[in-house]
């Protein structure tokens, strides 16, 4: 089998701009992947990086030796060493597509190739349920509605303020404005009172605060029985993260802006986090995610994959989640299809398989994902071919 061509799509879908890879082979088997730069800046840069990798190191090759191709790109791409959002997102998408081809060629799901499944369904938590909320009462009502739909975990951005451009405005210059600290406490306090003690509450701080405001705020949040606080400090500050870990009793999580097992080694060496959050669409792909999970085991940590991409990203993340023994919970956006200007990426989104707060695995070969060709066809960014 030989890889003959690739289509790269940049698809606006709700609040995301998904970078989707479709690899073609001379045997008619195709493979899908996603470069995880669907929000923030850099979407088209990731698409161009992906095209360059394909042109130089992928097109014309046998897709079977996934690890060999991964290492060739990592070793020869230059900017891939040491990791980085754009380069590693491109490499991740290629990794996904190669595994998708292999699974389809063998007639089995990718999670079976990676040693799974360990369970037939996955625990998920809901994100995005808070859209339109500002006051504590609004968060409480929206959270309760989501719990009534069967979700047993809720994530929110308590430091985030509504923004017409970015949806959420994280703290600027690492500080909260006057009155915002009280609003943070109000939001969490009223949400906890509404949903009860048995629902997991996760807070994403977005790496937004310096220690003088962060440490007292975490102390005030300790009574609310939080599942974890995500990215309490800027991911470039491992020393600050270590200090927070020594100071608070709240479990800490991090990893969405950490790349490859090498980056996670440094993160885990802080001994500050209990939960690692690799994004399988930008940290290096499925096999790299498996290695990161093994590294987390050595540090007695569980894995809660970060998942803020298209429905394809969810299918990819579920494949990894199904085959790691220290899996904790997978991020899920149950209402992504209600976002303005939403455009479907898959014909069979895995989000539709959630029942009672758990996502059922499907048994389709490869990634178990069927690209919605009609939806993406007008968003072709680049075609690369022999």
C-alpha positions as a Python dict, from the first residue, in 0.01 Angstrom:
ca = {
    (1, 'X'): (0, 0, 0),
    (2, 'X'): (120, 353, -77),
    (3, 'X'): (4, 698, 35),
    (4, 'X'): (-80, 881, -286),
    (5, 'X'): (-244, 1208, -181),
    (6, 'X'): (-378, 1415, 105),
    (7, 'X'): (-656, 1668, 148),
    (8, 'X'): (-626, 1934, 419),
    (9, 'X'): (-947, 2106, 518),
    (10, 'X'): (-986, 2415, 736),
    (11, 'X'): (-1348, 2405, 841),
    (12, 'X'): (-1529, 2671, 1047),
    (13, 'X'): (-1752, 2480, 1286),
    (14, 'X'): (-1912, 2673, 1570),
    (15, 'X'): (-1646, 2837, 1784),
    (16, 'X'): (-1373, 2625, 1623),
    (17, 'X'): (-1179, 2618, 1297),
    (18, 'X'): (-1097, 2253, 1255),
    (19, 'X'): (-786, 2147, 1061),
    (20, 'X'): (-877, 1808, 915),
    (21, 'X'): (-643, 1572, 730),
    (22, 'X'): (-761, 1305, 488),
    (23, 'X'): (-488, 1071, 361),
    (24, 'X'): (-552, 868, 44),
    (25, 'X'): (-388, 540, -57),
    (26, 'X'): (-358, 344, -379),
    (27, 'X'): (-581, 72, -229),
    (28, 'X'): (-872, 309, -171),
    (29, 'X'): (-836, 319, 209),
    (30, 'X'): (-839, 668, 357),
    (31, 'X'): (-725, 790, 698),
    (32, 'X'): (-843, 1090, 900),
    (33, 'X'): (-660, 1312, 1146),
    (34, 'X'): (-702, 1648, 1317),
    (35, 'X'): (-440, 1913, 1394),
    (36, 'X'): (-544, 2053, 1731),
    (37, 'X'): (-527, 2428, 1670),
    (38, 'X'): (-902, 2474, 1639),
    (39, 'X'): (-916, 2785, 1862),
    (40, 'X'): (-687, 3073, 1949),
    (41, 'X'): (-437, 3176, 1682),
    (42, 'X'): (-249, 2957, 1436),
    (43, 'X'): (-510, 2753, 1251),
    (44, 'X'): (-385, 2817, 900),
    (45, 'X'): (-23, 2800, 1017),
    (46, 'X'): (-94, 2445, 1138),
    (47, 'X'): (-253, 2362, 801),
    (48, 'X'): (58, 2485, 619),
    (49, 'X'): (293, 2299, 854),
    (50, 'X'): (91, 1985, 794),
    (51, 'X'): (119, 2032, 416),
    (52, 'X'): (498, 2073, 438),
    (53, 'X'): (534, 1755, 646),
    (54, 'X'): (323, 1559, 400),
    (55, 'X'): (507, 1685, 93),
    (56, 'X'): (854, 1611, 229),
    (57, 'X'): (816, 1304, 443),
    (58, 'X'): (484, 1121, 394),
    (59, 'X'): (342, 1119, 39),
    (60, 'X'): (462, 816, -158),
    (61, 'X'): (537, 602, 148),
    (62, 'X'): (391, 280, 283),
    (63, 'X'): (159, 390, 568),
    (64, 'X'): (216, 77, 778),
    (65, 'X'): (524, 171, 989),
    (66, 'X'): (353, 444, 1193),
    (67, 'X'): (632, 477, 1449),
    (68, 'X'): (899, 503, 1178),
    (69, 'X'): (715, 778, 991),
    (70, 'X'): (650, 963, 1320),
    (71, 'X'): (1017, 955, 1411),
    (72, 'X'): (1129, 1057, 1063),
    (73, 'X'): (911, 1369, 1086),
    (74, 'X'): (1018, 1438, 1444),
    (75, 'X'): (1388, 1398, 1363),
    (76, 'X'): (1389, 1579, 1028),
    (77, 'X'): (1131, 1850, 1092),
    (78, 'X'): (1377, 2041, 1314),
    (79, 'X'): (1110, 2254, 1489),
    (80, 'X'): (939, 1938, 1611),
    (81, 'X'): (1217, 1867, 1861),
    (82, 'X'): (1135, 2033, 2189),
    (83, 'X'): (772, 2044, 2087),
    (84, 'X'): (548, 2334, 1994),
    (85, 'X'): (183, 2384, 1911),
    (86, 'X'): (205, 2424, 1533),
    (87, 'X'): (462, 2155, 1454),
    (88, 'X'): (324, 1896, 1695),
    (89, 'X'): (-34, 1955, 1581),
    (90, 'X'): (71, 1871, 1227),
    (91, 'X'): (256, 1558, 1337),
    (92, 'X'): (-40, 1452, 1551),
    (93, 'X'): (-281, 1469, 1257),
    (94, 'X'): (-51, 1249, 1047),
    (95, 'X'): (-22, 997, 1331),
    (96, 'X'): (-403, 976, 1360),
    (97, 'X'): (-449, 922, 988),
    (98, 'X'): (-185, 648, 973),
    (99, 'X'): (-351, 460, 1260),
    (100, 'X'): (-690, 506, 1092),
    (101, 'X'): (-555, 347, 772),
    (102, 'X'): (-397, 60, 964),
    (103, 'X'): (-715, -12, 1157),
    (104, 'X'): (-928, -6, 843),
    (105, 'X'): (-683, -230, 657),
    (106, 'X'): (-698, -485, 940),
    (107, 'X'): (-1070, -441, 1007),
    (108, 'X'): (-1036, -345, 1374),
    (109, 'X'): (-1071, -27, 1585),
    (110, 'X'): (-751, 161, 1668),
    (111, 'X'): (-809, 99, 2038),
    (112, 'X'): (-775, -274, 1970),
    (113, 'X'): (-439, -217, 1801),
    (114, 'X'): (-324, -22, 2108),
    (115, 'X'): (-422, -294, 2356),
    (116, 'X'): (-782, -213, 2438),
    (117, 'X'): (-1055, -181, 2507),
    (118, 'X'): (-1026, -177, 2883),
    (119, 'X'): (-1390, -69, 2916),
    (120, 'X'): (-1675, -59, 2665),
    (121, 'X'): (-1780, 292, 2764),
    (122, 'X'): (-1595, 600, 2891),
    (123, 'X'): (-1678, 846, 3165),
    (124, 'X'): (-1713, 1198, 3026),
    (125, 'X'): (-1760, 1543, 3170),
    (126, 'X'): (-1948, 1830, 3008),
    (127, 'X'): (-1795, 2156, 2892),
    (128, 'X'): (-1965, 2440, 2704),
    (129, 'X'): (-2285, 2409, 2911),
    (130, 'X'): (-2208, 2750, 3066),
    (131, 'X'): (-2242, 2955, 2745),
    (132, 'X'): (-2434, 3274, 2815),
    (133, 'X'): (-2381, 3252, 3192),
    (134, 'X'): (-2232, 3532, 3402),
    (135, 'X'): (-2379, 3537, 3752),
    (136, 'X'): (-2357, 3254, 4001),
    (137, 'X'): (-2731, 3194, 3969),
    (138, 'X'): (-2703, 3156, 3592),
    (139, 'X'): (-2419, 2903, 3630),
    (140, 'X'): (-2624, 2714, 3888),
    (141, 'X'): (-2932, 2686, 3665),
    (142, 'X'): (-2733, 2583, 3357),
    (143, 'X'): (-2528, 2332, 3556),
    (144, 'X'): (-2837, 2172, 3705),
    (145, 'X'): (-2996, 2138, 3359),
    (146, 'X'): (-2683, 1960, 3237),
    (147, 'X'): (-2679, 1723, 3534),
    (148, 'X'): (-3044, 1642, 3472),
    (149, 'X'): (-2938, 1524, 3124),
    (150, 'X'): (-2719, 1260, 3288),
    (151, 'X'): (-2376, 1429, 3309),
    (152, 'X'): (-2193, 1370, 3637),
    (153, 'X'): (-1906, 1611, 3576),
    (154, 'X'): (-1905, 1982, 3484),
    (155, 'X'): (-1617, 2203, 3381),
    (156, 'X'): (-1627, 2581, 3377),
    (157, 'X'): (-1393, 2879, 3351),
    (158, 'X'): (-1472, 3069, 3672),
    (159, 'X'): (-1214, 3340, 3598),
    (160, 'X'): (-1345, 3385, 3243),
    (161, 'X'): (-1552, 3685, 3143),
    (162, 'X'): (-1775, 3702, 2836),
    (163, 'X'): (-1596, 3832, 2526),
    (164, 'X'): (-1746, 3891, 2179),
    (165, 'X'): (-1426, 3788, 1998),
    (166, 'X'): (-1281, 3495, 2196),
    (167, 'X'): (-1605, 3378, 2369),
    (168, 'X'): (-1414, 3384, 2702),
    (169, 'X'): (-1171, 3654, 2812),
    (170, 'X'): (-915, 3501, 3043),
    (171, 'X'): (-738, 3727, 3295),
    (172, 'X'): (-503, 3975, 3129),
    (173, 'X'): (-157, 4049, 3269),
    (174, 'X'): (-207, 3761, 3518),
    (175, 'X'): (-456, 3944, 3740),
    (176, 'X'): (-826, 3973, 3815),
    (177, 'X'): (-1000, 4308, 3807),
    (178, 'X'): (-1178, 4456, 4106),
    (179, 'X'): (-1484, 4253, 4202),
    (180, 'X'): (-1397, 3955, 3983),
    (181, 'X'): (-1254, 3746, 4267),
    (182, 'X'): (-1586, 3765, 4450),
    (183, 'X'): (-1767, 3665, 4130),
    (184, 'X'): (-1544, 3357, 4098),
    (185, 'X'): (-1642, 3239, 4447),
    (186, 'X'): (-2010, 3315, 4384),
    (187, 'X'): (-2013, 3110, 4064),
    (188, 'X'): (-1860, 2803, 4224),
    (189, 'X'): (-2054, 2828, 4549),
    (190, 'X'): (-2394, 2853, 4380),
    (191, 'X'): (-2311, 2581, 4128),
    (192, 'X'): (-2210, 2340, 4405),
    (193, 'X'): (-2524, 2419, 4604),
    (194, 'X'): (-2741, 2353, 4296),
    (195, 'X'): (-2590, 2024, 4176),
    (196, 'X'): (-2503, 1866, 4512),
    (197, 'X'): (-2190, 1697, 4640),
    (198, 'X'): (-2192, 1396, 4406),
    (199, 'X'): (-2128, 1590, 4085),
    (200, 'X'): (-1765, 1650, 3991),
    (201, 'X'): (-1678, 2017, 3937),
    (202, 'X'): (-1365, 2103, 3740),
    (203, 'X'): (-1230, 2457, 3718),
    (204, 'X'): (-1010, 2573, 3430),
    (205, 'X'): (-799, 2875, 3528),
    (206, 'X'): (-634, 2903, 3186),
    (207, 'X'): (-290, 2975, 3336),
    (208, 'X'): (-422, 3318, 3420),
    (209, 'X'): (-313, 3436, 3765),
    (210, 'X'): (3, 3523, 3952),
    (211, 'X'): (60, 3380, 4298),
    (212, 'X'): (-53, 3677, 4506),
    (213, 'X'): (-413, 3636, 4385),
    (214, 'X'): (-405, 3266, 4297),
    (215, 'X'): (-306, 3117, 4632),
    (216, 'X'): (-569, 3299, 4843),
    (217, 'X'): (-833, 3219, 4581),
    (218, 'X'): (-753, 2847, 4588),
    (219, 'X'): (-773, 2855, 4967),
    (220, 'X'): (-1123, 3001, 4946),
    (221, 'X'): (-1224, 2734, 4692),
    (222, 'X'): (-1105, 2435, 4897),
    (223, 'X'): (-1440, 2385, 5082),
    (224, 'X'): (-1626, 2318, 4754),
    (225, 'X'): (-1486, 1966, 4702),
    (226, 'X'): (-1339, 2032, 4358),
    (227, 'X'): (-1240, 1747, 4128),
    (228, 'X'): (-946, 1949, 3997),
    (229, 'X'): (-822, 2294, 3900),
    (230, 'X'): (-676, 2299, 3550),
    (231, 'X'): (-377, 2513, 3449),
    (232, 'X'): (-357, 2718, 3769),
    (233, 'X'): (-45, 2895, 3636),
    (234, 'X'): (112, 2976, 3300),
    (235, 'X'): (242, 2646, 3154),
    (236, 'X'): (585, 2809, 3105),
    (237, 'X'): (630, 2839, 3483),
    (238, 'X'): (700, 2492, 3632),
    (239, 'X'): (847, 2645, 3947),
    (240, 'X'): (528, 2839, 4013),
    (241, 'X'): (324, 2523, 3953),
    (242, 'X'): (535, 2335, 4206),
    (243, 'X'): (476, 2609, 4462),
    (244, 'X'): (99, 2592, 4410),
    (245, 'X'): (108, 2213, 4447),
    (246, 'X'): (277, 2245, 4785),
    (247, 'X'): (25, 2505, 4901),
    (248, 'X'): (-323, 2378, 4808),
    (249, 'X'): (-518, 2063, 4885),
    (250, 'X'): (-713, 2097, 4558),
    (251, 'X'): (-596, 1840, 4297),
    (252, 'X'): (-420, 2011, 4007),
    (253, 'X'): (-433, 1921, 3638),
    (254, 'X'): (-234, 2044, 3339),
    (255, 'X'): (-108, 1948, 2996),
    (256, 'X'): (-312, 2092, 2709),
    (257, 'X'): (-16, 2319, 2619),
    (258, 'X'): (252, 2056, 2683),
    (259, 'X'): (395, 1857, 2395),
    (260, 'X'): (531, 1502, 2370),
    (261, 'X'): (646, 1268, 2647),
    (262, 'X'): (950, 1492, 2693),
    (263, 'X'): (736, 1790, 2791),
    (264, 'X'): (523, 1576, 3021),
    (265, 'X'): (835, 1439, 3188),
    (266, 'X'): (927, 1793, 3294),
    (267, 'X'): (569, 1866, 3401),
    (268, 'X'): (541, 1553, 3613),
    (269, 'X'): (881, 1617, 3770),
    (270, 'X'): (726, 1917, 3948),
    (271, 'X'): (526, 1663, 4157),
    (272, 'X'): (248, 1923, 4154),
    (273, 'X'): (-20, 1760, 3939),
    (274, 'X'): (-246, 1462, 4000),
    (275, 'X'): (-409, 1460, 3655),
    (276, 'X'): (-236, 1495, 3317),
    (277, 'X'): (-429, 1638, 3022),
    (278, 'X'): (-257, 1562, 2693),
    (279, 'X'): (-442, 1689, 2388),
    (280, 'X'): (-409, 1398, 2146),
    (281, 'X'): (-447, 1641, 1855),
    (282, 'X'): (-141, 1850, 1942),
    (283, 'X'): (84, 1658, 2181),
    (284, 'X'): (208, 1410, 1920),
    (285, 'X'): (-81, 1176, 1848),
    (286, 'X'): (-214, 844, 1970),
    (287, 'X'): (104, 648, 2036),
    (288, 'X'): (261, 953, 2201),
    (289, 'X'): (-50, 979, 2419),
    (290, 'X'): (-5, 615, 2518),
    (291, 'X'): (355, 687, 2620),
    (292, 'X'): (248, 994, 2817),
    (293, 'X'): (-11, 784, 3002),
    (294, 'X'): (258, 529, 3094),
    (295, 'X'): (480, 810, 3219),
    (296, 'X'): (191, 944, 3427),
    (297, 'X'): (150, 601, 3588),
    (298, 'X'): (507, 618, 3713),
    (299, 'X'): (413, 944, 3889),
    (300, 'X'): (86, 801, 4029),
    (301, 'X'): (-125, 1029, 3808),
    (302, 'X'): (-438, 969, 3603),
    (303, 'X'): (-516, 1089, 3250),
    (304, 'X'): (-803, 1317, 3154),
    (305, 'X'): (-743, 1402, 2786),
    (306, 'X'): (-799, 1762, 2686),
    (307, 'X'): (-1050, 1766, 2401),
    (308, 'X'): (-1147, 2098, 2249),
    (309, 'X'): (-1162, 2028, 1876),
    (310, 'X'): (-1417, 1899, 1631),
    (311, 'X'): (-1618, 1580, 1666),
    (312, 'X'): (-1325, 1404, 1499),
    (313, 'X'): (-1102, 1507, 1790),
    (314, 'X'): (-1349, 1337, 2024),
    (315, 'X'): (-1334, 1011, 1826),
    (316, 'X'): (-953, 1025, 1833),
    (317, 'X'): (-940, 1100, 2205),
    (318, 'X'): (-1183, 816, 2278),
    (319, 'X'): (-956, 569, 2099),
    (320, 'X'): (-672, 651, 2339),
    (321, 'X'): (-897, 670, 2645),
    (322, 'X'): (-1023, 317, 2577),
    (323, 'X'): (-680, 156, 2603),
    (324, 'X'): (-498, 320, 2896),
    (325, 'X'): (-533, 176, 3248),
    (326, 'X'): (-507, 513, 3425),
    (327, 'X'): (-780, 684, 3223),
    (328, 'X'): (-991, 916, 3438),
    (329, 'X'): (-1246, 1107, 3229),
    (330, 'X'): (-1283, 1256, 2880),
    (331, 'X'): (-1386, 1612, 2802),
    (332, 'X'): (-1706, 1643, 2599),
    (333, 'X'): (-1906, 1934, 2454),
    (334, 'X'): (-2265, 1805, 2447),
    (335, 'X'): (-2407, 2119, 2283),
    (336, 'X'): (-2139, 2191, 2022),
    (337, 'X'): (-2398, 2160, 1744),
    (338, 'X'): (-2590, 2457, 1890),
    (339, 'X'): (-2295, 2696, 1852),
    (340, 'X'): (-2334, 2977, 1595),
    (341, 'X'): (-2230, 2878, 1242),
    (342, 'X'): (-2185, 2514, 1341),
    (343, 'X'): (-2091, 2284, 1053),
    (344, 'X'): (-2074, 1904, 1100),
    (345, 'X'): (-1736, 1733, 1053),
    (346, 'X'): (-1848, 1371, 1097),
    (347, 'X'): (-2154, 1180, 991),
    (348, 'X'): (-2136, 984, 1317),
    (349, 'X'): (-2020, 1209, 1603),
    (350, 'X'): (-1929, 1013, 1916),
    (351, 'X'): (-2095, 1280, 2130),
    (352, 'X'): (-2426, 1126, 2020),
    (353, 'X'): (-2323, 804, 2198),
    (354, 'X'): (-2331, 953, 2550),
    (355, 'X'): (-2575, 783, 2787),
    (356, 'X'): (-2590, 861, 3157),
    (357, 'X'): (-2264, 1052, 3150),
    (358, 'X'): (-2073, 774, 2970),
    (359, 'X'): (-1970, 753, 2605),
    (360, 'X'): (-2023, 417, 2434),
    (361, 'X'): (-1738, 297, 2215),
    (362, 'X'): (-1822, 209, 1859),
    (363, 'X'): (-1661, -90, 1692),
    (364, 'X'): (-1604, 52, 1344),
    (365, 'X'): (-1254, -11, 1207),
    (366, 'X'): (-987, 255, 1238),
    (367, 'X'): (-1091, 568, 1426),
    (368, 'X'): (-1458, 482, 1390),
    (369, 'X'): (-1517, 820, 1226),
    (370, 'X'): (-1690, 893, 893),
    (371, 'X'): (-1605, 1230, 739),
    (372, 'X'): (-1905, 1439, 630),
    (373, 'X'): (-1784, 1500, 275),
    (374, 'X'): (-2074, 1725, 180),
    (375, 'X'): (-2005, 1953, 474),
    (376, 'X'): (-1627, 1991, 431),
    (377, 'X'): (-1587, 1980, 50),
    (378, 'X'): (-1598, 2359, 6),
    (379, 'X'): (-1332, 2412, 274),
    (380, 'X'): (-1036, 2244, 111),
    (381, 'X'): (-723, 2437, 210),
    (382, 'X'): (-461, 2236, 25),
    (383, 'X'): (-432, 1912, -172),
    (384, 'X'): (-95, 1735, -176),
    (385, 'X'): (-40, 1453, -428),
    (386, 'X'): (227, 1252, -603),
}
